[in-house]
Amino acid sequence: MDIRTRRAYDEMAENDGYRVLADRLWPRGVAKEDLELDEWGKEVAPSDDLRKWYDHDTEKWDEFRRRYARELDDCDAADDLAKRAKDGRVTLIYAAKDENHNNAVALRDWLKEKLG
């Protein structure tokens, strides 16, 4: 199991493995062909309501992670992504500026916990 995160605005690495955009919205200013994705994981991204509630407020980070984990627990696409991560490297792509407090980090942590 090798799960990484990378900003959508950073250069792709050849060893990224399976690249999944973990955002519900497309990153501003990035052409679709430039991102070189294997999947746009809209289904594994936080719901619009949760994303708007969190609004990148780090004081809400712990609660955001709890709420997002509950969404992921009920998400078949998240289970599919976990199976893929179990078998090989997955890189979760995100657009947020904060590299430590974003949905890709929360998703990575959820996947690691799920896969033990």
Short mmCIF file of C-alpha atoms in Angstrom, two decimals:
data_model
loop_
_atom_site.label_atom_id
_atom_site.label_comp_id
_atom_site.label_asym_id
_atom_site.label_seq_id
_atom_site.Cartn_x
_atom_site.Cartn_y
_atom_site.Cartn_z
CA MET A 1 0.00 0.00 0.00
CA ASP A 2 1.47 3.30 -1.13
CA ILE A 3 -0.88 6.29 -1.05
CA ARG A 4 0.47 9.72 -1.86
CA THR A 5 -0.94 13.20 -2.27
CA ARG A 6 0.06 15.84 -4.81
CA ARG A 7 -1.23 19.30 -5.70
CA ALA A 8 -2.87 19.60 -9.09
CA TYR A 9 -0.53 22.50 -9.84
CA ASP A 10 2.65 20.46 -9.24
CA GLU A 11 4.38 18.45 -11.94
CA MET A 12 3.33 14.87 -12.37
CA ALA A 13 5.91 12.26 -11.36
CA GLU A 14 6.42 9.15 -13.44
CA ASN A 15 6.14 7.04 -10.31
CA ASP A 16 2.77 8.48 -9.22
CA GLY A 17 1.01 5.25 -10.07
CA TYR A 18 -2.77 5.52 -10.40
CA ARG A 19 -3.66 9.24 -10.34
CA VAL A 20 -7.05 10.24 -8.89
CA LEU A 21 -8.39 13.77 -8.67
CA ALA A 22 -9.93 13.75 -5.19
CA ASP A 23 -11.84 17.03 -5.63
CA ARG A 24 -15.44 17.42 -6.69
CA LEU A 25 -14.59 20.63 -8.59
CA TRP A 26 -12.02 20.84 -11.37
CA PRO A 27 -8.88 22.81 -10.35
CA ARG A 28 -8.95 26.38 -11.65
CA GLY A 29 -6.66 27.13 -14.55
CA VAL A 30 -5.65 23.52 -15.20
CA ALA A 31 -6.40 21.96 -18.58
CA LYS A 32 -7.84 18.45 -18.40
CA GLU A 33 -5.12 17.03 -20.64
CA ASP A 34 -2.39 18.55 -18.44
CA LEU A 35 -3.47 16.70 -15.31
CA GLU A 36 -2.96 13.22 -16.81
CA LEU A 37 -5.48 11.52 -14.53
CA ASP A 38 -6.53 7.93 -14.43
CA GLU A 39 -9.76 8.88 -12.66
CA TRP A 40 -11.71 11.92 -11.55
CA GLY A 41 -12.96 10.67 -8.21
CA LYS A 42 -15.95 12.97 -7.74
CA GLU A 43 -17.69 10.20 -5.80
CA VAL A 44 -14.92 10.04 -3.19
CA ALA A 45 -14.70 13.81 -2.75
CA PRO A 46 -16.49 15.46 0.17
CA SER A 47 -20.12 16.39 -0.43
CA ASP A 48 -20.80 19.96 -1.50
CA ASP A 49 -22.40 20.67 1.88
CA LEU A 50 -19.38 19.37 3.79
CA ARG A 51 -16.90 21.17 1.53
CA LYS A 52 -18.75 24.47 1.95
CA TRP A 53 -19.08 23.98 5.72
CA TYR A 54 -15.34 23.31 6.11
CA ASP A 55 -14.27 26.19 3.84
CA HIS A 56 -10.56 25.45 4.54
CA ASP A 57 -10.96 26.53 8.18
CA THR A 58 -8.26 24.54 10.00
CA GLU A 59 -10.08 24.99 13.31
CA LYS A 60 -12.75 22.69 11.85
CA TRP A 61 -10.19 20.13 10.62
CA ASP A 62 -10.85 17.36 13.16
CA GLU A 63 -14.61 17.60 12.75
CA PHE A 64 -14.23 17.76 8.97
CA ARG A 65 -12.23 14.51 9.05
CA ARG A 66 -14.90 12.80 11.18
CA ARG A 67 -17.75 13.91 8.92
CA TYR A 68 -15.85 13.05 5.76
CA ALA A 69 -14.97 9.61 7.12
CA ARG A 70 -18.68 8.95 7.69
CA GLU A 71 -19.35 9.89 4.06
CA LEU A 72 -16.55 7.60 2.88
CA ASP A 73 -17.81 4.71 5.03
CA ASP A 74 -21.03 4.76 2.97
CA CYS A 75 -19.34 5.20 -0.43
CA ASP A 76 -18.88 2.26 -2.82
CA ALA A 77 -16.37 4.27 -4.89
CA ALA A 78 -14.23 4.72 -1.76
CA ASP A 79 -14.23 0.94 -1.26
CA ASP A 80 -13.15 0.51 -4.89
CA LEU A 81 -10.34 3.03 -4.40
CA ALA A 82 -9.22 1.17 -1.27
CA LYS A 83 -8.97 -2.06 -3.29
CA ARG A 84 -6.87 -0.28 -5.91
CA ALA A 85 -4.62 1.23 -3.21
CA LYS A 86 -4.13 -2.19 -1.65
CA ASP A 87 -2.73 -3.49 -4.94
CA GLY A 88 -0.47 -0.60 -5.95
CA ARG A 89 0.55 3.03 -5.68
CA VAL A 90 -2.23 5.63 -5.75
CA THR A 91 -1.67 9.39 -5.86
CA LEU A 92 -4.53 11.58 -4.71
CA ILE A 93 -4.54 14.89 -6.57
CA TYR A 94 -6.02 18.01 -4.94
CA ALA A 95 -6.21 21.76 -5.63
CA ALA A 96 -6.15 23.22 -2.10
CA LYS A 97 -3.25 25.47 -1.12
CA ASP A 98 -2.87 23.92 2.35
CA GLU A 99 -0.84 20.73 1.91
CA ASN A 100 -1.69 19.39 5.38
CA HIS A 101 -5.39 20.20 5.76
CA ASN A 102 -7.30 19.13 2.66
CA ASN A 103 -9.64 16.38 1.58
CA ALA A 104 -6.88 14.37 -0.15
CA VAL A 105 -4.99 14.13 3.15
CA ALA A 106 -8.18 13.10 4.96
CA LEU A 107 -8.96 10.56 2.23
CA ARG A 108 -5.40 9.16 2.35
CA ASP A 109 -5.66 8.74 6.13
CA TRP A 110 -9.08 7.07 5.81
CA LEU A 111 -7.71 4.66 3.19
CA LYS A 112 -4.70 3.79 5.33
CA GLU A 113 -6.92 3.14 8.34
CA LYS A 114 -9.31 1.03 6.28
CA LEU A 115 -6.48 -1.05 4.84
CA GLY A 116 -4.78 -1.40 8.22
#
